[in-house]
Amino acid sequence: MAIDDGSGDLYNRDVLKVIRLILAFICFFPACLFVLPVFVFRPFHRDNSWLFGQVVSGLTLRILGVKYHLDGGEIIYEEGPKILISNHQSTLDLFLLSHLCPKKTLVIGKKQLKWIPFFGWLFWLGGNFLIDRSNKQ
């Protein structure tokens, strides 16, 4: 919880957050359109998710001004299989995790994602796993 001291700094920070969010939203779709041809010409390629993370998520994180520190992050880039799990505490989880994922990363998502314009299509063309959460088998 922030306390406004009357200086206007709190208001300015909130306005800046809104402006950054709008810019990120505006840039998200052109960035998706930029990588979409690559995904179409090499569908289900193992590095498509990595490309999405570097281009789309990287741009979005920069616009939003997100700074992060990753303790023990070098393990992500070591050889061998890994499992990364996100509990989606924030919308930023999507962008941050996809930006940090190494090449040859595949993601598991619910099957309804493929119907979301741009993002869902890229998710599906990225060769990621789509599961039916209502099917217990």
mmCIF file of C-alpha atoms in Angstrom:
data_model
loop_
_atom_site.group_PDB
_atom_site.id
_atom_site.type_symbol
_atom_site.label_atom_id
_atom_site.label_comp_id
_atom_site.label_asym_id
_atom_site.label_seq_id
_atom_site.Cartn_x
_atom_site.Cartn_y
_atom_site.Cartn_z
ATOM 1 C CA MET A 1 0.000 0.000 0.000
ATOM 2 C CA ALA A 2 1.388 3.388 -0.952
ATOM 3 C CA ILE A 3 0.761 6.619 0.905
ATOM 4 C CA ASP A 4 0.464 9.800 -1.131
ATOM 5 C CA ASP A 5 2.671 12.475 0.395
ATOM 6 C CA GLY A 6 1.109 15.225 -1.717
ATOM 7 C CA SER A 7 4.122 15.607 -3.983
ATOM 8 C CA GLY A 8 2.350 14.040 -6.965
ATOM 9 C CA ASP A 9 4.996 11.303 -7.304
ATOM 10 C CA LEU A 10 2.470 8.557 -6.602
ATOM 11 C CA TYR A 11 0.127 9.947 -9.254
ATOM 12 C CA ASN A 12 2.986 10.273 -11.769
ATOM 13 C CA ARG A 13 4.069 6.673 -11.182
ATOM 14 C CA ASP A 14 0.504 5.428 -11.688
ATOM 15 C CA VAL A 15 0.164 7.423 -14.913
ATOM 16 C CA LEU A 16 3.504 6.070 -16.124
ATOM 17 C CA LYS A 17 2.352 2.505 -15.375
ATOM 18 C CA VAL A 18 -0.825 3.029 -17.389
ATOM 19 C CA ILE A 19 1.088 4.564 -20.308
ATOM 20 C CA ARG A 20 3.561 1.668 -20.310
ATOM 21 C CA LEU A 21 0.720 -0.854 -20.192
ATOM 22 C CA ILE A 22 -0.980 0.780 -23.171
ATOM 23 C CA LEU A 23 2.291 0.877 -25.114
ATOM 24 C CA ALA A 24 2.963 -2.778 -24.330
ATOM 25 C CA PHE A 25 -0.506 -3.721 -25.517
ATOM 26 C CA ILE A 26 -0.081 -1.696 -28.709
ATOM 27 C CA CYS A 27 3.351 -3.228 -29.424
ATOM 28 C CA PHE A 28 2.333 -6.783 -28.504
ATOM 29 C CA PHE A 29 0.240 -7.358 -31.639
ATOM 30 C CA PRO A 30 2.761 -6.003 -34.186
ATOM 31 C CA ALA A 31 5.467 -8.061 -32.487
ATOM 32 C CA CYS A 32 3.250 -11.149 -32.790
ATOM 33 C CA LEU A 33 2.660 -10.329 -36.456
ATOM 34 C CA PHE A 34 6.431 -10.014 -36.892
ATOM 35 C CA VAL A 35 7.129 -13.566 -35.670
ATOM 36 C CA LEU A 36 3.965 -15.150 -37.134
ATOM 37 C CA PRO A 37 5.489 -15.714 -40.632
ATOM 38 C CA VAL A 38 8.438 -17.530 -39.074
ATOM 39 C CA PHE A 39 6.061 -19.778 -37.174
ATOM 40 C CA VAL A 40 3.972 -20.406 -40.308
ATOM 41 C CA PHE A 41 6.996 -21.346 -42.409
ATOM 42 C CA ARG A 42 8.473 -23.575 -39.711
ATOM 43 C CA PRO A 43 5.458 -24.763 -37.721
ATOM 44 C CA PHE A 44 5.983 -26.766 -34.545
ATOM 45 C CA HIS A 45 9.743 -26.059 -34.568
ATOM 46 C CA ARG A 46 11.344 -26.586 -31.166
ATOM 47 C CA ASP A 47 12.827 -23.079 -31.103
ATOM 48 C CA ASN A 48 9.621 -21.192 -31.905
ATOM 49 C CA SER A 49 8.771 -20.671 -28.230
ATOM 50 C CA TRP A 50 12.268 -19.366 -27.601
ATOM 51 C CA LEU A 51 11.898 -16.933 -30.532
ATOM 52 C CA PHE A 52 8.573 -15.697 -29.131
ATOM 53 C CA GLY A 53 10.229 -15.169 -25.755
ATOM 54 C CA GLN A 54 13.139 -13.222 -27.177
ATOM 55 C CA VAL A 55 11.186 -10.992 -29.564
ATOM 56 C CA VAL A 56 7.672 -10.508 -28.203
ATOM 57 C CA SER A 57 8.276 -10.980 -24.482
ATOM 58 C CA GLY A 58 11.605 -9.168 -24.539
ATOM 59 C CA LEU A 59 10.015 -6.128 -26.181
ATOM 60 C CA THR A 60 7.031 -6.169 -23.837
ATOM 61 C CA LEU A 61 9.220 -6.401 -20.720
ATOM 62 C CA ARG A 62 11.379 -3.497 -21.915
ATOM 63 C CA ILE A 63 8.346 -1.306 -22.614
ATOM 64 C CA LEU A 64 6.855 -2.107 -19.212
ATOM 65 C CA GLY A 65 10.173 -1.276 -17.572
ATOM 66 C CA VAL A 66 10.363 -4.628 -15.824
ATOM 67 C CA LYS A 67 13.653 -5.245 -14.066
ATOM 68 C CA TYR A 68 14.352 -8.597 -12.506
ATOM 69 C CA HIS A 69 17.095 -10.429 -10.715
ATOM 70 C CA LEU A 70 17.293 -14.181 -11.137
ATOM 71 C CA ASP A 71 19.003 -16.026 -8.305
ATOM 72 C CA GLY A 72 20.388 -19.375 -9.449
ATOM 73 C CA GLY A 73 19.248 -18.697 -12.998
ATOM 74 C CA GLU A 74 22.314 -20.254 -14.567
ATOM 75 C CA ILE A 75 20.739 -23.677 -14.026
ATOM 76 C CA ILE A 76 18.126 -22.835 -16.680
ATOM 77 C CA TYR A 77 20.794 -22.705 -19.368
ATOM 78 C CA GLU A 78 22.698 -25.852 -18.367
ATOM 79 C CA GLU A 79 22.378 -28.904 -20.616
ATOM 80 C CA GLY A 80 19.689 -31.425 -19.876
ATOM 81 C CA PRO A 81 15.939 -31.480 -19.361
ATOM 82 C CA LYS A 82 14.217 -29.116 -16.968
ATOM 83 C CA ILE A 83 10.701 -28.352 -15.808
ATOM 84 C CA LEU A 84 9.752 -24.726 -15.231
ATOM 85 C CA ILE A 85 6.483 -24.107 -13.434
ATOM 86 C CA SER A 86 4.552 -20.874 -13.192
ATOM 87 C CA ASN A 87 1.736 -20.306 -10.743
ATOM 88 C CA HIS A 88 0.555 -17.197 -12.643
ATOM 89 C CA GLN A 89 0.627 -14.718 -9.796
ATOM 90 C CA SER A 90 0.797 -11.979 -12.402
ATOM 91 C CA THR A 91 0.285 -11.477 -16.118
ATOM 92 C CA LEU A 92 3.997 -10.780 -16.227
ATOM 93 C CA ASP A 93 4.656 -14.494 -15.572
ATOM 94 C CA LEU A 94 3.884 -15.222 -19.209
ATOM 95 C CA PHE A 95 6.352 -12.663 -20.509
ATOM 96 C CA LEU A 96 9.099 -13.231 -17.961
ATOM 97 C CA LEU A 97 9.116 -17.027 -18.178
ATOM 98 C CA SER A 98 8.984 -17.072 -21.964
ATOM 99 C CA HIS A 99 11.833 -14.550 -22.090
ATOM 100 C CA LEU A 100 13.979 -16.682 -19.775
ATOM 101 C CA CYS A 101 13.288 -20.038 -21.442
ATOM 102 C CA PRO A 102 16.209 -21.591 -23.284
ATOM 103 C CA LYS A 103 16.026 -22.943 -26.818
ATOM 104 C CA LYS A 104 14.151 -26.204 -27.390
ATOM 105 C CA THR A 105 11.599 -25.319 -24.717
ATOM 106 C CA LEU A 106 8.060 -26.625 -24.996
ATOM 107 C CA VAL A 107 5.177 -25.403 -22.897
ATOM 108 C CA ILE A 108 2.001 -27.060 -21.666
ATOM 109 C CA GLY A 109 -1.197 -25.034 -21.926
ATOM 110 C CA LYS A 110 -4.921 -25.569 -21.989
ATOM 111 C CA LYS A 111 -6.361 -26.379 -25.408
ATOM 112 C CA GLN A 112 -8.593 -23.299 -25.409
ATOM 113 C CA LEU A 113 -5.483 -21.132 -25.858
ATOM 114 C CA LYS A 114 -5.264 -21.910 -29.563
ATOM 115 C CA TRP A 115 -8.447 -19.904 -30.201
ATOM 116 C CA ILE A 116 -7.008 -16.660 -28.831
ATOM 117 C CA PRO A 117 -6.032 -14.460 -31.807
ATOM 118 C CA PHE A 118 -2.288 -14.057 -32.344
ATOM 119 C CA PHE A 119 -1.069 -15.411 -29.010
ATOM 120 C CA GLY A 120 -3.004 -18.671 -29.254
ATOM 121 C CA TRP A 121 -2.012 -19.217 -32.864
ATOM 122 C CA LEU A 122 1.638 -18.625 -32.003
ATOM 123 C CA PHE A 123 1.339 -20.921 -29.007
ATOM 124 C CA TRP A 124 -0.060 -23.705 -31.200
ATOM 125 C CA LEU A 125 2.407 -23.131 -34.065
ATOM 126 C CA GLY A 126 5.202 -23.097 -31.498
ATOM 127 C CA GLY A 127 4.710 -26.831 -31.131
ATOM 128 C CA ASN A 128 3.624 -26.549 -27.528
ATOM 129 C CA PHE A 129 1.418 -29.125 -25.854
ATOM 130 C CA LEU A 130 -2.270 -28.317 -25.631
ATOM 131 C CA ILE A 131 -4.187 -30.368 -23.099
ATOM 132 C CA ASP A 132 -7.857 -30.781 -22.354
ATOM 133 C CA ARG A 133 -8.134 -30.064 -18.631
ATOM 134 C CA SER A 134 -11.659 -31.483 -18.482
ATOM 135 C CA ASN A 135 -10.409 -34.886 -19.686
ATOM 136 C CA LYS A 136 -8.932 -36.656 -16.638
ATOM 137 C CA GLN A 137 -7.169 -39.315 -18.745
#
